[in-house]
PDB file of C-alpha atoms in Angstrom:
ATOM      1  CA  MET A   1      46.522 -56.709 -15.090  1.00 34.00           C
ATOM      2  CA  THR A   2      42.882 -56.612 -16.108  1.00 63.00           C
ATOM      3  CA  GLY A   3      41.094 -53.316 -15.514  1.00 80.00           C
ATOM      4  CA  ARG A   4      37.630 -52.844 -14.120  1.00 93.00           C
ATOM      5  CA  LEU A   5      34.686 -53.291 -16.453  1.00 97.00           C
ATOM      6  CA  ILE A   6      33.084 -49.877 -16.721  1.00 98.00           C
ATOM      7  CA  CYS A   7      29.663 -49.344 -18.287  1.00 99.00           C
ATOM      8  CA  GLY A   8      28.826 -45.970 -19.771  1.00 99.00           C
ATOM      9  CA  VAL A   9      25.193 -45.084 -20.426  1.00 99.00           C
ATOM     10  CA  ASP A  10      23.873 -42.189 -22.492  1.00 98.00           C
ATOM     11  CA  GLU A  11      20.839 -41.287 -24.557  1.00 98.00           C
ATOM     12  CA  ALA A  12      19.920 -39.530 -27.770  1.00 98.00           C
ATOM     13  CA  GLY A  13      16.609 -37.883 -28.477  1.00 98.00           C
ATOM     14  CA  ARG A  14      15.359 -36.255 -25.290  1.00 98.00           C
ATOM     15  CA  GLY A  15      14.628 -32.931 -26.972  1.00 97.00           C
ATOM     16  CA  PRO A  16      13.080 -33.696 -30.385  1.00 98.00           C
ATOM     17  CA  LEU A  17       9.406 -33.242 -31.188  1.00 98.00           C
ATOM     18  CA  ALA A  18       9.153 -36.661 -32.843  1.00 99.00           C
ATOM     19  CA  GLY A  19      10.428 -40.202 -32.667  1.00 99.00           C
ATOM     20  CA  PRO A  20      11.877 -42.352 -29.896  1.00 99.00           C
ATOM     21  CA  VAL A  21      14.459 -41.722 -27.232  1.00 99.00           C
ATOM     22  CA  VAL A  22      17.345 -44.165 -27.646  1.00 99.00           C
ATOM     23  CA  ALA A  23      19.781 -45.253 -24.936  1.00 99.00           C
ATOM     24  CA  ALA A  24      23.044 -47.126 -25.258  1.00 99.00           C
ATOM     25  CA  ALA A  25      25.083 -48.995 -22.665  1.00 99.00           C
ATOM     26  CA  VAL A  26      28.717 -49.709 -23.536  1.00 99.00           C
ATOM     27  CA  VAL A  27      31.125 -51.776 -21.423  1.00 98.00           C
ATOM     28  CA  PHE A  28      34.901 -51.892 -21.665  1.00 97.00           C
ATOM     29  CA  GLU A  29      37.931 -52.010 -19.409  1.00 95.00           C
ATOM     30  CA  THR A  30      39.562 -48.885 -18.058  1.00 90.00           C
ATOM     31  CA  GLY A  31      42.690 -49.436 -20.147  1.00 88.00           C
ATOM     32  CA  LEU A  32      41.040 -49.666 -23.568  1.00 92.00           C
ATOM     33  CA  SER A  33      41.699 -46.772 -25.937  1.00 92.00           C
ATOM     34  CA  ILE A  34      39.571 -46.093 -29.009  1.00 95.00           C
ATOM     35  CA  PRO A  35      41.233 -43.371 -31.126  1.00 96.00           C
ATOM     36  CA  GLY A  36      38.979 -40.445 -31.975  1.00 96.00           C
ATOM     37  CA  LEU A  37      36.445 -41.147 -29.243  1.00 96.00           C
ATOM     38  CA  ASN A  38      34.586 -38.018 -28.131  1.00 95.00           C
ATOM     39  CA  ASP A  39      31.144 -36.708 -27.249  1.00 95.00           C
ATOM     40  CA  SER A  40      28.867 -37.492 -30.197  1.00 96.00           C
ATOM     41  CA  LYS A  41      27.741 -33.842 -30.331  1.00 93.00           C
ATOM     42  CA  LEU A  42      31.328 -32.763 -31.034  1.00 96.00           C
ATOM     43  CA  LEU A  43      31.759 -35.214 -33.910  1.00 97.00           C
ATOM     44  CA  SER A  44      30.612 -34.963 -37.505  1.00 97.00           C
ATOM     45  CA  LYS A  45      28.235 -37.521 -38.956  1.00 96.00           C
ATOM     46  CA  SER A  46      31.084 -39.164 -40.883  1.00 97.00           C
ATOM     47  CA  GLN A  47      33.232 -39.340 -37.741  1.00 98.00           C
ATOM     48  CA  ARG A  48      30.405 -40.985 -35.795  1.00 98.00           C
ATOM     49  CA  LEU A  49      29.822 -43.526 -38.556  1.00 98.00           C
ATOM     50  CA  LYS A  50      33.548 -44.306 -38.715  1.00 98.00           C
ATOM     51  CA  LEU A  51      33.779 -44.776 -34.943  1.00 98.00           C
ATOM     52  CA  THR A  52      30.699 -47.009 -34.676  1.00 98.00           C
ATOM     53  CA  PRO A  53      32.342 -50.237 -35.953  1.00 98.00           C
ATOM     54  CA  ALA A  54      35.498 -49.451 -33.969  1.00 97.00           C
ATOM     55  CA  ILE A  55      33.379 -49.296 -30.814  1.00 98.00           C
ATOM     56  CA  ILE A  56      31.339 -52.411 -31.585  1.00 98.00           C
ATOM     57  CA  GLU A  57      34.391 -54.513 -32.495  1.00 97.00           C
ATOM     58  CA  ASN A  58      36.565 -53.540 -29.512  1.00 97.00           C
ATOM     59  CA  VAL A  59      34.315 -53.221 -26.464  1.00 98.00           C
ATOM     60  CA  ALA A  60      33.459 -56.021 -24.039  1.00 97.00           C
ATOM     61  CA  GLY A  61      29.743 -55.498 -24.573  1.00 98.00           C
ATOM     62  CA  PHE A  62      27.087 -53.060 -25.706  1.00 99.00           C
ATOM     63  CA  SER A  63      23.322 -52.809 -25.876  1.00 99.00           C
ATOM     64  CA  LEU A  64      20.723 -50.406 -27.228  1.00 99.00           C
ATOM     65  CA  ALA A  65      17.119 -49.712 -26.306  1.00 99.00           C
ATOM     66  CA  ALA A  66      14.473 -47.378 -27.703  1.00 99.00           C
ATOM     67  CA  VAL A  67      11.336 -46.038 -26.042  1.00 99.00           C
ATOM     68  CA  SER A  68       8.642 -44.816 -28.420  1.00 99.00           C
ATOM     69  CA  HIS A  69       6.997 -41.428 -28.769  1.00 98.00           C
ATOM     70  CA  SER A  70       3.740 -42.848 -27.407  1.00 98.00           C
ATOM     71  CA  VAL A  71       5.395 -44.029 -24.192  1.00 99.00           C
ATOM     72  CA  ILE A  72       7.150 -40.663 -23.899  1.00 99.00           C
ATOM     73  CA  ASP A  73       3.754 -38.954 -24.109  1.00 98.00           C
ATOM     74  CA  ARG A  74       2.303 -41.325 -21.531  1.00 98.00           C
ATOM     75  CA  ILE A  75       4.995 -41.280 -18.818  1.00 99.00           C
ATOM     76  CA  ASN A  76       7.039 -38.110 -19.685  1.00 98.00           C
ATOM     77  CA  ILE A  77      10.461 -37.768 -21.274  1.00 98.00           C
ATOM     78  CA  LEU A  78      12.530 -38.110 -18.097  1.00 98.00           C
ATOM     79  CA  LYS A  79      10.908 -41.397 -17.102  1.00 99.00           C
ATOM     80  CA  ALA A  80      11.086 -42.622 -20.705  1.00 99.00           C
ATOM     81  CA  THR A  81      14.799 -41.800 -20.873  1.00 99.00           C
ATOM     82  CA  LEU A  82      15.533 -43.636 -17.632  1.00 99.00           C
ATOM     83  CA  LEU A  83      13.430 -46.570 -18.863  1.00 99.00           C
ATOM     84  CA  ALA A  84      15.444 -46.770 -22.098  1.00 99.00           C
ATOM     85  CA  MET A  85      18.668 -46.655 -20.083  1.00 99.00           C
ATOM     86  CA  ARG A  86      17.486 -49.430 -17.755  1.00 99.00           C
ATOM     87  CA  LEU A  87      16.423 -51.623 -20.677  1.00 99.00           C
ATOM     88  CA  ALA A  88      19.799 -51.114 -22.362  1.00 99.00           C
ATOM     89  CA  VAL A  89      21.709 -52.091 -19.213  1.00 99.00           C
ATOM     90  CA  GLU A  90      19.465 -55.083 -18.529  1.00 98.00           C
ATOM     91  CA  ASP A  91      20.077 -56.387 -22.055  1.00 98.00           C
ATOM     92  CA  LEU A  92      23.874 -56.454 -21.643  1.00 98.00           C
ATOM     93  CA  LYS A  93      25.404 -59.911 -21.940  1.00 97.00           C
ATOM     94  CA  ILE A  94      28.197 -58.951 -19.536  1.00 96.00           C
ATOM     95  CA  LYS A  95      27.828 -57.487 -16.045  1.00 96.00           C
ATOM     96  CA  PRO A  96      29.964 -54.397 -15.411  1.00 98.00           C
ATOM     97  CA  ASP A  97      31.602 -53.508 -12.109  1.00 97.00           C
ATOM     98  CA  ILE A  98      30.083 -50.028 -12.135  1.00 98.00           C
ATOM     99  CA  ILE A  99      27.801 -47.908 -14.311  1.00 99.00           C
ATOM    100  CA  TYR A 100      28.557 -44.292 -15.175  1.00 99.00           C
ATOM    101  CA  VAL A 101      25.396 -42.456 -16.197  1.00 98.00           C
ATOM    102  CA  ASP A 102      25.526 -39.212 -18.152  1.00 97.00           C
ATOM    103  CA  GLY A 103      23.563 -36.557 -16.252  1.00 97.00           C
ATOM    104  CA  ASN A 104      22.391 -36.262 -12.661  1.00 98.00           C
ATOM    105  CA  LYS A 105      19.802 -39.050 -12.387  1.00 98.00           C
ATOM    106  CA  GLU A 106      20.557 -42.635 -11.427  1.00 98.00           C
ATOM    107  CA  ILE A 107      18.790 -45.393 -13.340  1.00 99.00           C
ATOM    108  CA  PRO A 108      16.095 -46.933 -11.125  1.00 98.00           C
ATOM    109  CA  GLY A 109      15.691 -50.675 -10.717  1.00 97.00           C
ATOM    110  CA  LEU A 110      19.300 -51.798 -11.185  1.00 98.00           C
ATOM    111  CA  ASP A 111      21.388 -53.834  -8.736  1.00 96.00           C
ATOM    112  CA  ILE A 112      24.744 -52.534 -10.009  1.00 97.00           C
ATOM    113  CA  ALA A 113      26.685 -49.654  -8.450  1.00 98.00           C
ATOM    114  CA  GLN A 114      26.068 -46.378 -10.289  1.00 98.00           C
ATOM    115  CA  LYS A 115      27.691 -42.978 -10.478  1.00 98.00           C
ATOM    116  CA  THR A 116      26.098 -40.000 -12.210  1.00 98.00           C
ATOM    117  CA  VAL A 117      28.403 -37.671 -14.127  1.00 98.00           C
ATOM    118  CA  VAL A 118      27.140 -34.325 -15.399  1.00 98.00           C
ATOM    119  CA  GLY A 119      28.846 -33.758 -18.749  1.00 96.00           C
ATOM    120  CA  GLY A 120      30.016 -37.360 -18.699  1.00 97.00           C
ATOM    121  CA  ASP A 121      29.822 -37.584 -22.484  1.00 96.00           C
ATOM    122  CA  ARG A 122      32.915 -35.345 -22.560  1.00 96.00           C
ATOM    123  CA  LEU A 123      34.722 -36.971 -19.628  1.00 97.00           C
ATOM    124  CA  ILE A 124      34.135 -40.736 -19.521  1.00 97.00           C
ATOM    125  CA  PRO A 125      35.216 -42.814 -22.561  1.00 97.00           C
ATOM    126  CA  GLN A 126      32.484 -45.405 -22.011  1.00 98.00           C
ATOM    127  CA  ILE A 127      29.835 -42.662 -21.976  1.00 98.00           C
ATOM    128  CA  MET A 128      31.369 -41.126 -25.103  1.00 98.00           C
ATOM    129  CA  ALA A 129      31.022 -44.489 -26.849  1.00 98.00           C
ATOM    130  CA  ALA A 130      27.431 -44.839 -25.634  1.00 98.00           C
ATOM    131  CA  SER A 131      26.588 -41.343 -26.873  1.00 98.00           C
ATOM    132  CA  ILE A 132      27.853 -42.235 -30.352  1.00 98.00           C
ATOM    133  CA  LEU A 133      25.948 -45.526 -30.607  1.00 99.00           C
ATOM    134  CA  ALA A 134      22.752 -43.916 -29.311  1.00 99.00           C
ATOM    135  CA  LYS A 135      23.014 -40.994 -31.744  1.00 98.00           C
ATOM    136  CA  VAL A 136      23.824 -43.142 -34.793  1.00 99.00           C
ATOM    137  CA  THR A 137      20.990 -45.551 -33.975  1.00 99.00           C
ATOM    138  CA  ARG A 138      18.427 -42.815 -33.427  1.00 99.00           C
ATOM    139  CA  ASP A 139      19.457 -41.059 -36.645  1.00 98.00           C
ATOM    140  CA  TYR A 140      18.876 -44.350 -38.474  1.00 98.00           C
ATOM    141  CA  TYR A 141      15.376 -44.578 -36.998  1.00 98.00           C
ATOM    142  CA  MET A 142      14.537 -41.036 -38.087  1.00 99.00           C
ATOM    143  CA  ILE A 143      15.874 -41.506 -41.613  1.00 98.00           C
ATOM    144  CA  SER A 144      13.678 -44.601 -41.881  1.00 98.00           C
ATOM    145  CA  TYR A 145      10.691 -42.627 -40.590  1.00 98.00           C
ATOM    146  CA  SER A 146      11.328 -39.921 -43.201  1.00 98.00           C
ATOM    147  CA  ARG A 147      10.398 -42.433 -45.909  1.00 98.00           C
ATOM    148  CA  LYS A 148       7.232 -43.467 -44.092  1.00 98.00           C
ATOM    149  CA  TYR A 149       6.205 -39.895 -43.253  1.00 98.00           C
ATOM    150  CA  PRO A 150       7.460 -37.682 -46.109  1.00 98.00           C
ATOM    151  CA  GLY A 151       7.197 -33.926 -46.011  1.00 98.00           C
ATOM    152  CA  TYR A 152       8.482 -33.353 -42.476  1.00 98.00           C
ATOM    153  CA  GLY A 153      12.213 -33.474 -43.244  1.00 98.00           C
ATOM    154  CA  PHE A 154      13.032 -36.052 -40.572  1.00 98.00           C
ATOM    155  CA  GLU A 155      16.079 -37.147 -42.562  1.00 98.00           C
ATOM    156  CA  LYS A 156      17.579 -33.670 -42.043  1.00 97.00           C
ATOM    157  CA  HIS A 157      16.593 -32.445 -38.571  1.00 98.00           C
ATOM    158  CA  LYS A 158      15.922 -35.889 -36.983  1.00 98.00           C
ATOM    159  CA  GLY A 159      12.774 -34.563 -35.318  1.00 98.00           C
ATOM    160  CA  TYR A 160      14.301 -31.542 -33.600  1.00 98.00           C
ATOM    161  CA  SER A 161      12.447 -28.239 -33.431  1.00 96.00           C
ATOM    162  CA  THR A 162      13.860 -26.484 -36.485  1.00 97.00           C
ATOM    163  CA  ALA A 163      12.003 -23.757 -38.358  1.00 96.00           C
ATOM    164  CA  GLU A 164      11.512 -26.164 -41.274  1.00 97.00           C
ATOM    165  CA  HIS A 165      10.035 -28.801 -38.970  1.00 98.00           C
ATOM    166  CA  ILE A 166       7.623 -26.352 -37.315  1.00 96.00           C
ATOM    167  CA  ARG A 167       6.458 -25.136 -40.742  1.00 96.00           C
ATOM    168  CA  ALA A 168       5.822 -28.730 -41.831  1.00 97.00           C
ATOM    169  CA  ILE A 169       3.784 -29.485 -38.700  1.00 96.00           C
ATOM    170  CA  LYS A 170       1.693 -26.345 -39.220  1.00 94.00           C
ATOM    171  CA  LYS A 171       1.098 -27.304 -42.842  1.00 96.00           C
ATOM    172  CA  LEU A 172       0.570 -31.071 -42.495  1.00 96.00           C
ATOM    173  CA  GLY A 173      -0.394 -31.459 -38.853  1.00 94.00           C
ATOM    174  CA  PRO A 174       1.379 -33.877 -36.500  1.00 96.00           C
ATOM    175  CA  CYS A 175       2.093 -37.354 -37.870  1.00 97.00           C
ATOM    176  CA  ALA A 176       1.942 -40.683 -36.051  1.00 98.00           C
ATOM    177  CA  ILE A 177       5.400 -40.349 -34.446  1.00 98.00           C
ATOM    178  CA  HIS A 178       5.094 -36.804 -33.115  1.00 98.00           C
ATOM    179  CA  ARG A 179       5.190 -36.280 -29.350  1.00 98.00           C
ATOM    180  CA  LEU A 180       1.828 -34.691 -28.715  1.00 97.00           C
ATOM    181  CA  THR A 181       2.705 -33.549 -25.187  1.00 96.00           C
ATOM    182  CA  PHE A 182       5.670 -31.494 -26.407  1.00 97.00           C
ATOM    183  CA  SER A 183       5.442 -27.752 -27.043  1.00 92.00           C
ATOM    184  CA  PRO A 184       4.568 -26.317 -29.531  1.00 91.00           C
ATOM    185  CA  ILE A 185       2.728 -29.423 -30.814  1.00 94.00           C
ATOM    186  CA  ASN A 186       0.494 -29.609 -27.754  1.00 92.00           C
ATOM    187  CA  GLN A 187      -0.567 -26.000 -28.359  1.00 88.00           C
ATOM    188  CA  MET A 188      -1.282 -26.710 -32.024  1.00 82.00           C
ATOM    189  CA  VAL A 189      -3.470 -29.672 -31.064  1.00 67.00           C
ATOM    190  CA  ILE A 190      -5.332 -27.547 -28.507  1.00 58.00           C
ATOM    191  CA  TRP A 191      -5.922 -24.799 -31.083  1.00 55.00           C
ATOM    192  CA  GLU A 192      -7.148 -27.354 -33.610  1.00 56.00           C
ATOM    193  CA  ASN A 193      -9.522 -28.915 -31.098  1.00 53.00           C
ATOM    194  CA  ASP A 194     -10.822 -25.501 -30.039  1.00 51.00           C
ATOM    195  CA  GLY A 195     -11.456 -24.664 -33.661  1.00 48.00           C
ATOM    196  CA  ASN A 196     -13.311 -27.911 -34.240  1.00 45.00           C
ATOM    197  CA  THR A 197     -15.574 -27.483 -31.220  1.00 38.00           C
ATOM    198  CA  SER A 198     -16.522 -23.943 -32.161  1.00 36.00           C
ATOM    199  CA  GLN A 199     -17.864 -24.907 -35.581  1.00 35.00           C
TER     200      GLN A 199
END
């Protein structure tokens, strides 16, 4: 008997100070088992990379979408995250029976039944798979950006607010992919502007 087609949706990159937010939508039947599947945050980098082809080769469908730092600054991170999720679902080549969304916010603008699941990336296999694809994809983006914008350490912290990253921003200033509305960058920009106007 064929199981229901479940879509899991999750994101990576809500919290960083730089780069895009990436969402993944992954669809597979209730009976499918992918050994080793777990929340991406509980897996090592090597485990995530090993699971990625296993997910892609075995699921009924998947899609990814990224929303840039500039859009995040313009519409805010929550709206940007939901936008990335909607774009990922809309790009699926297969229509699921239901969508499980990690968190407590439904994705606006979809005509498919949805259920929000707080902590879904530890409970729902389809969300676990989505969390892995989103994380691996976003990490790839940030490693690529590290070559374009050297000195910030994007290849290590992936844009998150580490002490090393904050030191680099203070030394070099924000680069083209930093989220200027995020603290403490917005405060640094304000201080810089205040200093410029007082001269």
